Coordinates of C-alpha atoms in Angstrom, one line a residue:
X1 CA -22.5 32.5 48.8
X2 CA -21.6 33.4 45.2
X3 CA -24.5 34.4 42.9
X4 CA -23.3 31.7 40.3
X5 CA -23.6 29.0 43.0
X6 CA -27.1 30.3 43.9
X7 CA -28.3 30.2 40.3
X8 CA -26.9 26.7 39.9
X9 CA -28.7 25.5 43.0
X10 CA -31.9 27.0 41.7
X11 CA -31.4 25.0 38.5
X12 CA -31.7 21.7 40.3
X13 CA -33.2 21.9 43.7
X14 CA -33.5 18.3 44.7
X15 CA -30.3 17.9 46.7
X16 CA -28.3 15.5 48.4
X17 CA -29.0 13.4 51.4
X18 CA -25.7 12.0 52.3
X19 CA -27.1 11.4 55.7
X20 CA -29.0 8.6 54.0
X21 CA -25.8 6.8 53.2
X22 CA -22.9 8.5 54.9
X23 CA -22.4 5.7 57.4
X24 CA -21.6 3.4 54.5
X25 CA -18.1 2.1 54.7
X26 CA -16.1 2.4 51.5
X27 CA -16.9 -0.4 49.2
X28 CA -19.9 -1.7 51.3
X29 CA -23.6 -1.2 50.8
X30 CA -25.6 0.3 53.8
X31 CA -27.8 -2.2 55.7
X32 CA -31.5 -1.6 55.1
X33 CA -32.2 -0.6 58.7
X34 CA -29.4 2.0 58.8
X35 CA -30.5 3.3 55.5
X36 CA -34.1 3.9 56.8
X37 CA -32.8 5.5 60.0
X38 CA -30.8 8.1 58.2
X39 CA -33.3 8.9 55.5
X40 CA -34.5 12.5 55.3
X41 CA -38.1 13.7 54.7
X42 CA -39.0 15.0 51.2
X43 CA -40.0 18.6 50.5
X44 CA -43.7 18.2 51.3
X45 CA -42.6 17.5 54.9
X46 CA -40.6 20.7 55.3
X47 CA -43.7 22.4 56.6
X48 CA -44.5 19.7 59.2
X49 CA -42.9 19.2 62.5
X50 CA -40.2 16.6 62.4
X51 CA -41.3 13.4 64.2
X52 CA -38.5 11.1 63.4
X53 CA -37.3 9.2 60.4
X54 CA -39.7 9.4 57.5
X55 CA -38.4 6.6 55.3
X56 CA -39.2 3.0 55.1
X57 CA -36.6 0.3 55.2
X58 CA -35.1 -0.3 51.8
X59 CA -36.4 -3.5 50.3
X60 CA -34.0 -5.8 48.4
X61 CA -35.2 -6.4 44.8
X62 CA -34.7 -9.4 42.7
X63 CA -32.2 -7.4 40.8
X64 CA -28.8 -8.5 39.5
X65 CA -26.5 -6.1 41.4
X66 CA -24.1 -5.6 38.6
X67 CA -26.3 -5.0 35.6
X68 CA -26.7 -1.8 33.7
X69 CA -30.4 -1.5 33.9
X70 CA -33.6 0.4 33.3
X71 CA -35.8 -2.4 34.4
X72 CA -39.4 -3.4 33.9
X73 CA -42.3 -3.2 36.2
X74 CA -42.3 -1.2 39.4
X75 CA -39.1 -2.2 41.2
X76 CA -35.6 -1.5 40.0
X77 CA -33.8 -4.4 38.4
X78 CA -30.4 -3.3 39.7
X79 CA -28.8 -2.4 43.0
X80 CA -25.9 0.0 43.6
X81 CA -22.8 -2.0 44.3
X82 CA -19.0 -1.9 44.3
X83 CA -17.8 -4.3 41.6
X84 CA -14.1 -3.8 41.0
X85 CA -13.6 -7.3 39.7
X86 CA -13.4 -6.8 36.0
X87 CA -16.7 -8.7 35.4
X88 CA -18.4 -5.7 33.8
X89 CA -17.8 -4.0 30.5
X90 CA -17.7 -0.2 31.0
X91 CA -20.2 2.0 29.2
X92 CA -17.3 3.8 27.6
X93 CA -13.7 2.9 27.0
X94 CA -10.9 4.3 24.8
X95 CA -11.7 1.7 22.1
X96 CA -15.5 1.7 22.4
X97 CA -16.1 3.3 19.0
X98 CA -14.0 0.7 17.2
X99 CA -15.7 -2.1 19.1
X100 CA -19.1 -0.6 18.1
X101 CA -18.0 -0.5 14.4
X102 CA -17.4 -4.3 14.7
X103 CA -20.8 -4.7 16.2
X104 CA -22.4 -2.9 13.3
X105 CA -20.7 -5.3 10.9
X106 CA -21.9 -8.3 12.9
X107 CA -25.5 -7.1 13.1
X108 CA -25.5 -6.1 9.5
X109 CA -24.6 -9.7 8.6
X110 CA -27.5 -10.9 10.7
X111 CA -29.9 -8.5 8.9
X112 CA -28.6 -9.7 5.5
X113 CA -29.2 -13.3 6.5
X114 CA -32.9 -12.6 7.3
X115 CA -32.6 -11.5 10.9
X116 CA -33.6 -13.7 13.9
X117 CA -36.7 -15.8 14.4
X118 CA -39.7 -14.5 16.3
X119 CA -40.2 -16.1 19.7
X120 CA -43.9 -17.2 20.3
X121 CA -45.7 -16.2 23.4
X122 CA -45.9 -18.3 26.5
X123 CA -44.0 -18.4 29.8
X124 CA -41.0 -20.6 29.0
X125 CA -38.5 -21.5 31.7
X126 CA -35.9 -24.2 32.5
X127 CA -37.3 -27.6 31.7
X128 CA -39.8 -26.4 29.1
X129 CA -40.0 -28.1 25.7
X130 CA -41.5 -27.5 22.4
X131 CA -41.5 -25.2 19.3
X132 CA -41.4 -22.0 21.4
X133 CA -38.2 -23.2 23.1
X134 CA -36.7 -24.1 19.8
X135 CA -37.4 -20.6 18.5
X136 CA -35.9 -19.1 21.7
X137 CA -32.7 -21.2 21.3
X138 CA -32.3 -20.2 17.7
X139 CA -33.0 -16.6 18.5
X140 CA -30.3 -16.5 21.3
X141 CA -27.9 -18.4 19.0
X142 CA -28.2 -15.9 16.1
X143 CA -27.3 -12.9 18.2
X144 CA -24.4 -14.7 19.9
X145 CA -25.8 -15.6 23.3
X146 CA -26.0 -19.4 22.8
X147 CA -23.6 -21.9 21.2
X148 CA -24.8 -23.8 18.1
X149 CA -24.8 -27.2 19.8
X150 CA -27.6 -26.0 22.1
X151 CA -29.9 -25.6 19.1
X152 CA -29.2 -29.1 17.6
X153 CA -30.4 -32.7 18.3
X154 CA -32.0 -33.5 21.6
X155 CA -31.4 -29.9 22.8
X156 CA -33.1 -28.2 19.9
X157 CA -36.5 -27.9 21.7
X158 CA -35.3 -28.1 25.3
X159 CA -34.9 -25.2 27.7
X160 CA -31.6 -26.2 29.3
X161 CA -29.2 -24.6 31.8
X162 CA -27.4 -23.2 28.8
X163 CA -30.6 -21.6 27.6
X164 CA -31.2 -20.2 31.1
X165 CA -27.8 -18.7 31.3
X166 CA -28.0 -17.2 27.9
X167 CA -31.4 -15.7 28.6
X168 CA -30.1 -14.1 31.8
X169 CA -27.2 -12.5 29.9
X170 CA -29.7 -11.2 27.4
X171 CA -32.0 -9.8 30.1
X172 CA -29.0 -8.1 31.9
X173 CA -27.8 -6.5 28.6
X174 CA -31.3 -5.1 28.0
X175 CA -32.0 -3.8 31.4
X176 CA -34.6 -6.4 32.3
X177 CA -35.3 -8.3 35.5
X178 CA -32.7 -11.1 35.4
X179 CA -34.9 -14.1 36.0
X180 CA -34.0 -16.6 33.3
X181 CA -37.7 -16.9 32.5
X182 CA -39.6 -15.6 29.5
X183 CA -42.0 -13.0 30.8
X184 CA -43.8 -10.2 28.9
X185 CA -41.1 -7.6 28.8
X186 CA -38.5 -10.2 27.9
X187 CA -40.7 -11.5 25.0
X188 CA -41.2 -8.0 23.6
X189 CA -37.5 -7.3 23.8
X190 CA -36.5 -10.6 22.1
X191 CA -38.8 -9.8 19.2
X192 CA -37.4 -6.3 18.4
X193 CA -36.2 -6.7 14.8
X194 CA -32.5 -7.0 14.0
X195 CA -32.9 -4.1 11.6
X196 CA -33.9 -1.8 14.5
X197 CA -31.0 -3.0 16.6
X198 CA -28.6 -2.3 13.8
X199 CA -29.9 1.3 13.4
X200 CA -29.5 1.8 17.2
X201 CA -25.9 0.6 17.0
X202 CA -25.1 3.0 14.2
X203 CA -26.6 5.9 16.0
X204 CA -24.3 5.3 18.9
X205 CA -21.0 5.0 17.1
X206 CA -20.4 8.8 16.8
X207 CA -21.4 9.2 20.4
X208 CA -18.9 6.7 21.7
X209 CA -16.2 8.2 19.5
X210 CA -16.8 11.6 21.1
X211 CA -17.3 10.4 24.7
X212 CA -14.1 8.3 24.6
X213 CA -11.9 11.3 23.9
X214 CA -9.4 12.3 26.7
X215 CA -11.0 10.0 29.3
X216 CA -7.9 9.5 31.4
X217 CA -7.3 6.7 33.8
X218 CA -10.2 7.6 36.1
X219 CA -13.6 8.7 34.9
X220 CA -17.3 8.7 35.7
X221 CA -20.0 7.9 33.1
X222 CA -23.6 8.8 33.6
X223 CA -25.6 6.9 31.1
X224 CA -29.0 8.6 30.8
X225 CA -31.0 5.9 29.0
X226 CA -29.6 3.3 31.4
X227 CA -30.3 5.6 34.4
X228 CA -27.0 4.5 35.9
X229 CA -23.6 5.8 36.9
X230 CA -20.4 4.0 36.9
X231 CA -16.9 4.8 38.1
X232 CA -14.0 3.4 36.1
X233 CA -10.3 3.1 37.2
X234 CA -7.7 1.9 34.7
X235 CA -10.4 0.3 32.4
X236 CA -12.1 -1.5 35.2
X237 CA -15.6 -0.6 36.7
X238 CA -15.2 0.1 40.4
X239 CA -18.8 0.9 41.3
X240 CA -22.2 1.1 39.7
X241 CA -24.9 3.4 41.0
X242 CA -28.6 3.7 40.3
X243 CA -29.5 7.2 39.2
X244 CA -32.4 9.5 38.7
X245 CA -32.2 11.5 35.5
X246 CA -34.2 14.1 33.6
X247 CA -37.7 13.2 32.5
X248 CA -38.5 13.3 28.8
X249 CA -40.0 16.8 29.1
X250 CA -36.9 18.0 31.0
X251 CA -34.1 16.1 29.4
X252 CA -30.7 15.9 31.1
X253 CA -28.0 17.5 28.9
X254 CA -25.0 15.7 27.7
X255 CA -21.7 17.2 28.9
X256 CA -18.0 16.3 28.8
X257 CA -15.9 17.9 31.6
X258 CA -13.8 17.2 34.7
X259 CA -15.3 17.4 38.2
X260 CA -14.5 20.5 40.2
X261 CA -15.9 20.7 43.7
X262 CA -17.6 18.5 46.4
X263 CA -19.8 20.6 48.7
X264 CA -20.8 19.0 52.0
X265 CA -23.9 20.2 53.8
X266 CA -24.7 23.0 51.3
X267 CA -27.4 25.6 51.8
X268 CA -30.7 25.4 50.0
X269 CA -31.8 28.6 48.3
X270 CA -35.5 28.6 47.9
X271 CA -36.6 29.9 44.5
X272 CA -39.2 32.7 44.3
X273 CA -41.8 30.4 43.0
X274 CA -41.8 28.2 46.0
X275 CA -41.5 31.1 48.4
X276 CA -44.5 32.7 46.9
X277 CA -46.7 29.6 46.5
X278 CA -45.8 27.6 49.7
X279 CA -43.6 29.4 52.2
X280 CA -45.2 32.9 52.1
X281 CA -48.8 31.7 52.8
X282 CA -47.6 29.8 55.8
X283 CA -45.7 32.8 57.1
X284 CA -48.8 35.0 56.8
X285 CA -50.9 32.3 58.5
X286 CA -48.6 31.3 61.4
X287 CA -46.1 34.2 61.7
X288 CA -42.9 34.7 59.7
X289 CA -40.4 34.0 62.4
X290 CA -42.2 30.9 63.5
X291 CA -42.2 29.3 60.1
X292 CA -38.6 30.3 59.5
X293 CA -37.6 28.6 62.7
X294 CA -39.6 25.4 61.8
X295 CA -37.9 25.3 58.4
X296 CA -34.5 26.2 59.7
X297 CA -34.4 29.2 57.2
X298 CA -33.0 32.7 57.2
X299 CA -34.1 35.7 55.2
X300 CA -31.6 38.1 53.6
X301 CA -32.0 41.5 51.9
X302 CA -31.1 40.1 48.5
X303 CA -28.4 37.7 47.6
X304 CA -25.3 38.6 49.7
X305 CA -27.3 41.2 51.7
X306 CA -27.7 41.4 55.4
X307 CA -30.0 39.1 57.3
X308 CA -33.3 40.6 58.2
X309 CA -35.9 40.0 60.9
X310 CA -38.8 38.3 59.0
X311 CA -41.3 39.9 61.5
X312 CA -40.2 43.4 60.5
X313 CA -41.4 43.0 57.0
X314 CA -45.0 43.4 55.6
X315 CA -45.0 40.3 53.4
X316 CA -48.3 41.3 51.9
X317 CA -46.7 44.2 50.1
X318 CA -43.3 43.1 49.0
X319 CA -41.8 41.3 46.0
X320 CA -40.3 38.0 47.1
X321 CA -37.5 38.3 44.6
X322 CA -36.2 41.2 46.6
X323 CA -35.3 38.8 49.4
X324 CA -33.1 35.7 49.6
X325 CA -34.6 32.8 51.5
X326 CA -31.9 30.3 52.6
X327 CA -32.3 27.1 54.4
X328 CA -29.5 26.1 56.7
X329 CA -27.8 22.7 56.5
X330 CA -29.2 19.8 58.5
X331 CA -32.7 18.8 59.6
X332 CA -35.0 18.6 56.6
X333 CA -32.9 20.7 54.3
X334 CA -34.1 20.2 50.7
X335 CA -30.5 20.1 49.5
X336 CA -29.5 17.7 52.3
X337 CA -25.7 17.3 52.8
X338 CA -23.7 17.1 49.6
X339 CA -23.4 17.7 45.9
X340 CA -20.7 17.2 43.2
X341 CA -20.2 20.1 40.9
X342 CA -18.5 20.5 37.5
X343 CA -18.3 23.2 34.8
X344 CA -21.4 23.1 32.6
X345 CA -23.2 25.8 30.7
X346 CA -26.4 23.9 31.5
X347 CA -26.1 24.4 35.3
X348 CA -26.6 20.7 36.3
X349 CA -24.7 18.7 38.9
X350 CA -24.7 15.3 40.7
X351 CA -26.2 15.0 44.1
X352 CA -27.9 12.7 46.6
X353 CA -31.6 12.9 47.3
X354 CA -33.9 13.1 50.2
X355 CA -36.2 10.8 48.2
X356 CA -34.2 7.6 48.0
X357 CA -37.2 5.5 47.3
X358 CA -37.1 6.8 43.7
X359 CA -33.7 5.2 43.2
X360 CA -35.3 1.8 43.8
X361 CA -37.9 2.1 41.0
X362 CA -37.6 0.7 37.6
X363 CA -38.1 3.9 35.6
X364 CA -36.1 6.7 37.1
X365 CA -36.8 9.6 34.8
X366 CA -38.0 12.0 37.5
X367 CA -35.7 15.1 37.6
X368 CA -35.5 18.4 35.8
X369 CA -32.0 17.7 34.4
X370 CA -29.8 17.1 37.4
X371 CA -28.6 13.6 38.3
X372 CA -29.3 12.0 41.7
X373 CA -27.0 9.4 42.9
X374 CA -27.7 6.3 45.0
X375 CA -25.2 5.8 47.9
X376 CA -23.3 9.0 47.0
X377 CA -20.9 8.4 49.9
X378 CA -19.2 5.6 47.9
X379 CA -19.0 7.9 44.9
X380 CA -17.5 10.8 46.9
X381 CA -15.0 8.5 48.6
X382 CA -13.8 7.2 45.2
X383 CA -13.6 10.8 43.8
X384 CA -11.5 12.3 46.6
X385 CA -9.2 9.3 47.3
X386 CA -8.5 10.4 50.8
X387 CA -7.7 14.0 49.8
X388 CA -7.3 16.3 52.8
X389 CA -7.9 13.4 55.1
X390 CA -11.5 13.0 53.7
X391 CA -12.2 9.2 53.6
X392 CA -15.2 7.2 54.4
X393 CA -14.9 7.9 58.2
X394 CA -14.6 11.7 57.6
X395 CA -17.6 11.6 55.2
X396 CA -19.7 9.9 57.8
X397 CA -18.6 12.4 60.4
X398 CA -19.6 15.3 58.2
X399 CA -23.0 13.7 57.9
X400 CA -23.3 13.7 61.6
X401 CA -21.9 17.1 62.5
X402 CA -23.5 18.9 59.4
X403 CA -20.3 20.9 59.1
X404 CA -20.1 23.1 56.0
X405 CA -17.2 22.1 53.9
X406 CA -16.3 22.8 50.2
X407 CA -13.5 20.7 48.8
X408 CA -11.9 21.6 45.5
X409 CA -11.0 18.2 43.9
X410 CA -7.2 18.1 43.6
X411 CA -7.0 15.4 40.9
X412 CA -10.5 15.5 39.3
X413 CA -11.8 12.6 37.3
X414 CA -13.3 13.2 33.9
X415 CA -17.1 13.2 33.7
X416 CA -19.2 12.0 30.8
X417 CA -22.9 12.6 31.1
X418 CA -23.7 10.4 28.1
X419 CA -26.7 9.4 26.0
X420 CA -26.1 5.7 25.0
X421 CA -28.9 3.5 23.8
X422 CA -26.3 0.9 22.7
X423 CA -22.7 0.0 23.7
X424 CA -20.4 -3.0 23.4
X425 CA -21.1 -5.6 26.1
X426 CA -19.0 -8.7 26.8
X427 CA -18.6 -11.7 24.5
X428 CA -19.3 -10.0 21.2
X429 CA -22.9 -8.8 21.8
X430 CA -24.3 -5.3 22.3
X431 CA -26.2 -3.9 25.3
X432 CA -29.3 -1.8 24.5
X433 CA -31.7 0.6 26.2
X434 CA -34.9 2.4 25.0
X435 CA -34.4 5.7 23.2
X436 CA -36.3 7.6 25.9
X437 CA -35.6 11.1 24.6
X438 CA -36.2 9.9 20.9
X439 CA -32.8 11.1 19.7
X440 CA -31.6 8.1 17.7
X441 CA -31.5 9.1 14.1
X442 CA -31.3 12.8 14.9
X443 CA -27.5 13.0 14.8
X444 CA -27.4 13.9 18.5
X445 CA -24.1 13.5 20.3
X446 CA -23.7 16.3 22.8
X447 CA -25.7 19.3 24.0
X448 CA -29.2 19.9 25.3
X449 CA -31.9 17.6 24.0
X450 CA -35.3 19.3 23.6
X451 CA -38.4 17.8 25.2
X452 CA -39.7 14.8 23.5
X453 CA -41.9 15.8 20.6
X454 CA -40.3 19.3 20.2
X455 CA -37.9 20.6 17.7
X456 CA -36.2 23.9 17.1
X457 CA -35.4 24.8 13.5
X458 CA -36.1 21.1 12.7
X459 CA -33.5 19.9 15.2
X460 CA -34.2 17.7 18.3
X461 CA -31.4 19.4 20.3
X462 CA -29.3 22.5 20.7
X463 CA -25.6 22.9 21.4
X464 CA -25.9 25.9 23.7
X465 CA -28.1 26.7 26.6
X466 CA -31.5 28.0 25.7
X467 CA -33.9 30.2 27.7
X468 CA -35.6 27.9 30.3
X469 CA -38.8 28.4 32.2
X470 CA -36.8 28.6 35.4
X471 CA -39.8 29.0 37.6
X472 CA -41.4 25.8 36.4
X473 CA -38.1 23.9 36.7
X474 CA -37.6 25.1 40.3
X475 CA -41.2 24.4 41.3
X476 CA -41.2 20.9 39.7
X477 CA -38.1 19.8 41.5
X478 CA -38.8 21.6 44.8
X479 CA -42.4 20.3 45.2
X480 CA -41.6 16.6 44.6
X481 CA -42.2 16.4 40.9
X482 CA -45.9 17.2 41.0
X483 CA -45.8 18.2 37.4
X484 CA -45.0 14.6 36.4
X485 CA -48.7 13.9 36.8
X486 CA -50.0 16.8 34.7
X487 CA -51.7 15.9 31.4
X488 CA -49.5 16.9 28.5
X489 CA -50.3 17.2 24.8
X490 CA -48.5 14.2 23.2
X491 CA -48.7 15.6 19.7
X492 CA -45.4 16.2 18.1
X493 CA -44.8 19.6 16.5
X494 CA -42.2 22.3 16.2
X495 CA -42.1 24.4 19.3
X496 CA -41.9 27.6 17.3
X497 CA -45.5 26.9 16.3
X498 CA -46.8 26.4 19.8
X499 CA -47.8 28.7 22.5
X500 CA -46.6 28.4 26.1
X501 CA -50.1 27.6 27.2
X502 CA -50.1 24.6 24.9
X503 CA -47.1 23.1 26.8
X504 CA -45.9 24.9 29.9
X505 CA -43.2 22.3 30.5
X506 CA -41.3 23.4 27.4
X507 CA -37.6 24.3 27.7
X508 CA -38.0 27.0 25.1
X509 CA -39.4 30.5 25.4
X510 CA -42.3 30.3 22.9
X511 CA -42.6 34.1 22.1
X512 CA -42.7 34.3 18.4
X513 CA -45.2 35.2 15.7
X514 CA -48.8 34.2 16.5
X515 CA -47.8 33.2 20.1
X516 CA -46.9 36.8 20.9
X517 CA -50.3 38.1 19.6
X518 CA -52.1 35.4 21.5
X519 CA -50.3 36.1 24.7
X520 CA -50.9 39.9 24.3
X521 CA -54.6 39.3 23.8
X522 CA -54.8 37.1 26.8
X523 CA -52.9 39.5 29.0
X524 CA -55.2 42.4 27.9
X525 CA -58.3 40.3 28.8
X526 CA -57.0 39.8 32.3
X527 CA -57.9 42.2 35.1
X528 CA -55.1 44.4 36.4
X529 CA -54.9 42.5 39.7
X530 CA -54.7 39.1 37.9
X531 CA -52.1 40.4 35.5
X532 CA -49.9 41.6 38.4
X533 CA -50.3 38.4 40.3
X534 CA -49.2 36.4 37.3
X535 CA -45.8 38.0 37.4
X536 CA -45.4 38.6 41.1
X537 CA -42.3 37.0 42.5
X538 CA -40.4 36.5 39.3
X539 CA -37.3 38.6 38.9
X540 CA -36.8 40.5 35.6
X541 CA -33.6 38.6 34.7
X542 CA -35.6 35.4 34.4
X543 CA -38.3 36.8 32.2
X544 CA -38.4 37.0 28.4
X545 CA -39.0 40.3 26.6
X546 CA -42.7 39.5 26.1
X547 CA -43.1 38.5 29.7
X548 CA -41.4 41.8 30.8
X549 CA -43.7 43.8 28.6
X550 CA -46.8 42.0 29.9
X551 CA -45.7 42.6 33.4
X552 CA -45.1 46.3 32.8
X553 CA -48.5 46.5 31.1
X554 CA -50.2 44.8 34.1
X555 CA -48.3 46.9 36.6
X556 CA -49.3 50.1 34.8
X557 CA -53.0 49.1 34.9
X558 CA -52.7 48.4 38.6
X559 CA -51.0 51.7 39.2
X560 CA -53.7 53.5 37.1
X561 CA -56.4 51.8 39.2
X562 CA -54.8 52.8 42.5
X563 CA -53.9 56.4 41.6
X564 CA -56.5 57.5 39.0
X565 CA -56.3 61.0 37.6
X566 CA -59.3 63.2 36.9
X567 CA -59.2 62.5 33.2
X568 CA -59.4 58.8 33.9
X569 CA -62.3 59.3 36.3
X570 CA -64.3 61.2 33.6
X571 CA -63.7 58.5 31.0
X572 CA -64.7 55.8 33.4
X573 CA -67.8 57.7 34.5
X574 CA -68.8 58.3 30.9
X575 CA -68.3 54.7 30.0
X576 CA -70.4 53.6 33.0
X577 CA -73.2 55.9 32.1
X578 CA -73.3 54.7 28.5
X579 CA -73.2 51.1 29.6
X580 CA -76.1 51.8 32.1
X581 CA -78.1 53.5 29.4
X582 CA -77.6 50.7 27.0
X583 CA -78.6 48.1 29.6
X584 CA -81.7 50.1 30.5
X585 CA -82.9 50.6 26.9
X586 CA -80.8 48.8 24.3
X587 CA -83.2 49.7 21.5
X588 CA -83.0 53.4 22.3
X589 CA -79.2 53.3 22.5
X590 CA -79.1 51.6 19.1
X591 CA -81.6 54.1 17.6
X592 CA -79.5 57.0 19.0
X593 CA -76.4 55.6 17.5
X594 CA -78.1 55.0 14.1
X595 CA -79.5 58.5 14.0
X596 CA -76.1 60.0 14.8
X597 CA -74.4 58.0 12.0
X598 CA -77.1 58.8 9.5
X599 CA -76.9 62.6 9.4
X600 CA -77.0 64.1 5.8
X601 CA -73.6 65.2 4.5
X602 CA -72.7 68.6 3.0
X603 CA -74.4 67.5 -0.3
X604 CA -77.6 66.7 1.6
X605 CA -77.3 63.0 0.9
X606 CA -77.5 60.3 3.6
X607 CA -74.5 58.0 4.1
X608 CA -74.6 54.6 2.4
X609 CA -76.8 52.2 4.2
X610 CA -79.0 54.8 6.0
X611 CA -82.8 54.7 5.4
X612 CA -84.7 57.8 4.3
X613 CA -87.6 56.5 6.3
X614 CA -90.4 58.6 7.7
X615 CA -89.5 57.6 11.2
X616 CA -86.2 59.3 10.7
X617 CA -87.9 62.5 9.4
X618 CA -90.5 62.9 12.1
X619 CA -88.1 63.4 15.0
X620 CA -86.3 66.1 13.0
X621 CA -89.6 68.0 12.3
X622 CA -90.2 69.1 15.8
X623 CA -86.9 70.8 16.4
X624 CA -87.2 72.5 13.0
X625 CA -90.7 73.9 13.8
X626 CA -89.5 75.0 17.2
X627 CA -86.5 76.6 15.7
X628 CA -88.7 78.5 13.2
X629 CA -91.1 79.6 15.9
X630 CA -88.3 80.8 18.1
X631 CA -86.6 82.5 15.1
X632 CA -89.9 84.3 14.4
X633 CA -90.3 85.5 18.0
X634 CA -86.7 86.7 18.0
X635 CA -87.2 88.6 14.8
X636 CA -90.4 90.3 16.1
X637 CA -88.7 91.3 19.3
X638 CA -85.8 92.7 17.4
X639 CA -88.1 94.7 15.2

């Protein structure tokens, strides 16, 4: 396996579980029972003996299957589906920017006219009457969801079928549960001011202008705020997929590139962090070869090196980074059975997931940057178009046989991993999503967003890859997103003024100014053993300069402790003796120190601050008298 591929797989561990959906026929959704039967266990189950299918049957939500959605509540408000009927407006088209400019003019006119009315609280639905319904009808009319006659005469205060249809379109365009009823989330969204919607539209015009460049006839759009993926052929949406994207503290980067390779049944390369914290302790407890067999893993002497017998190595004395732990395809493989790669400086890719339940939740910001795809078999079938005889049947076969196969895409579609909080919907209205990464107003179009609340040189994003805390990224993804539940400091401040300890989930190496001094002080305070343990298992090429220095300092202390020279022994012995004396009689030690510091100088004067007390003279009298007596005796003897 190439080193570049290994590093990429370490960037986003949560892999693909085509077996979850590989029996899906092209254009058809998998039945719930088959979906559950094929589901793979998550990473926490890798260390347990397999006892059968681990997933629960997929439950059908009340979602509209063709809506671009983020959703509200716990369940997803959309389902993955093949559309291909022209009923949906794509996220991005060649003329999206021009259409968005027209939207801006329309919403600007609404703002100039005073905006739209506020809808009062209350659970209105079809058949309801009253002032609240009148306000709702007027609100929907102003934005363009309802015709004027539905706001006049006998219909003015009546919740009609037209009102219900208009409200469903509104909910669909805002990623809400499509119910046709005024619930809490719908009421909040209805009452977002027109001025804010106009600002959101303007923030997305330059994004759409950039994303629409060189699209070609076939392309894929990953809309991060919508947490959805769509495939587009000749201007028509073919399929829409729920997706898991980067959480606000690990934002998914925005890239524009063609796809390159589909890898079926890839290996999973365990990062050093997971080897050290989870795999190694089990190896030491139950035996290396036993654990390797249970996890279907092999150990190699470095990346590309020969396979080694895990029982022949003393794992208590080695650096885990010197070895390559590779999990084979099949079984409970953390990478599962497929991923879709593309050229990106940020090292992300599309893939299926062994945790499909996450794709059925309303808020799917779980990953560390990579994008997980619901029913990825449909997506791969659309991408390859039968290339090399790989159609839906062959994809299902690969899921059964676990055959390793890498397929370079002959006619690769373009990919847009996009950040769109607004885009043109049908019938002259705009669709909106929450600004989850807080990038609207920042000028962001492409590149790597910084974690929410962080900036670099005053910017909320960077255009080139930045040093990442790779160990934390790998561990977060590999261990089932445990870090999502860590308490984080919500305060917003520039990352260059924060230490790593203040926010360990940062994408940026916080080694500047005061942070370096603080880190050095902390490292010095640690015991040698603790210092070495902090860096054990992390390779030098993934450490910053300050981390390397701290590691070298810690290693030096450990080595000094293990192989002390005589000089070191003397110093330690002397320090221990002084400490023991001070502990035994602290007053005497203080007095001794004071007397030593208060000796008269060459001019006979005491240093500043010393007392010419009698107590200081008396101790000196005896030695003088003895010296004179001894000197007299010596003189007499000499005579």
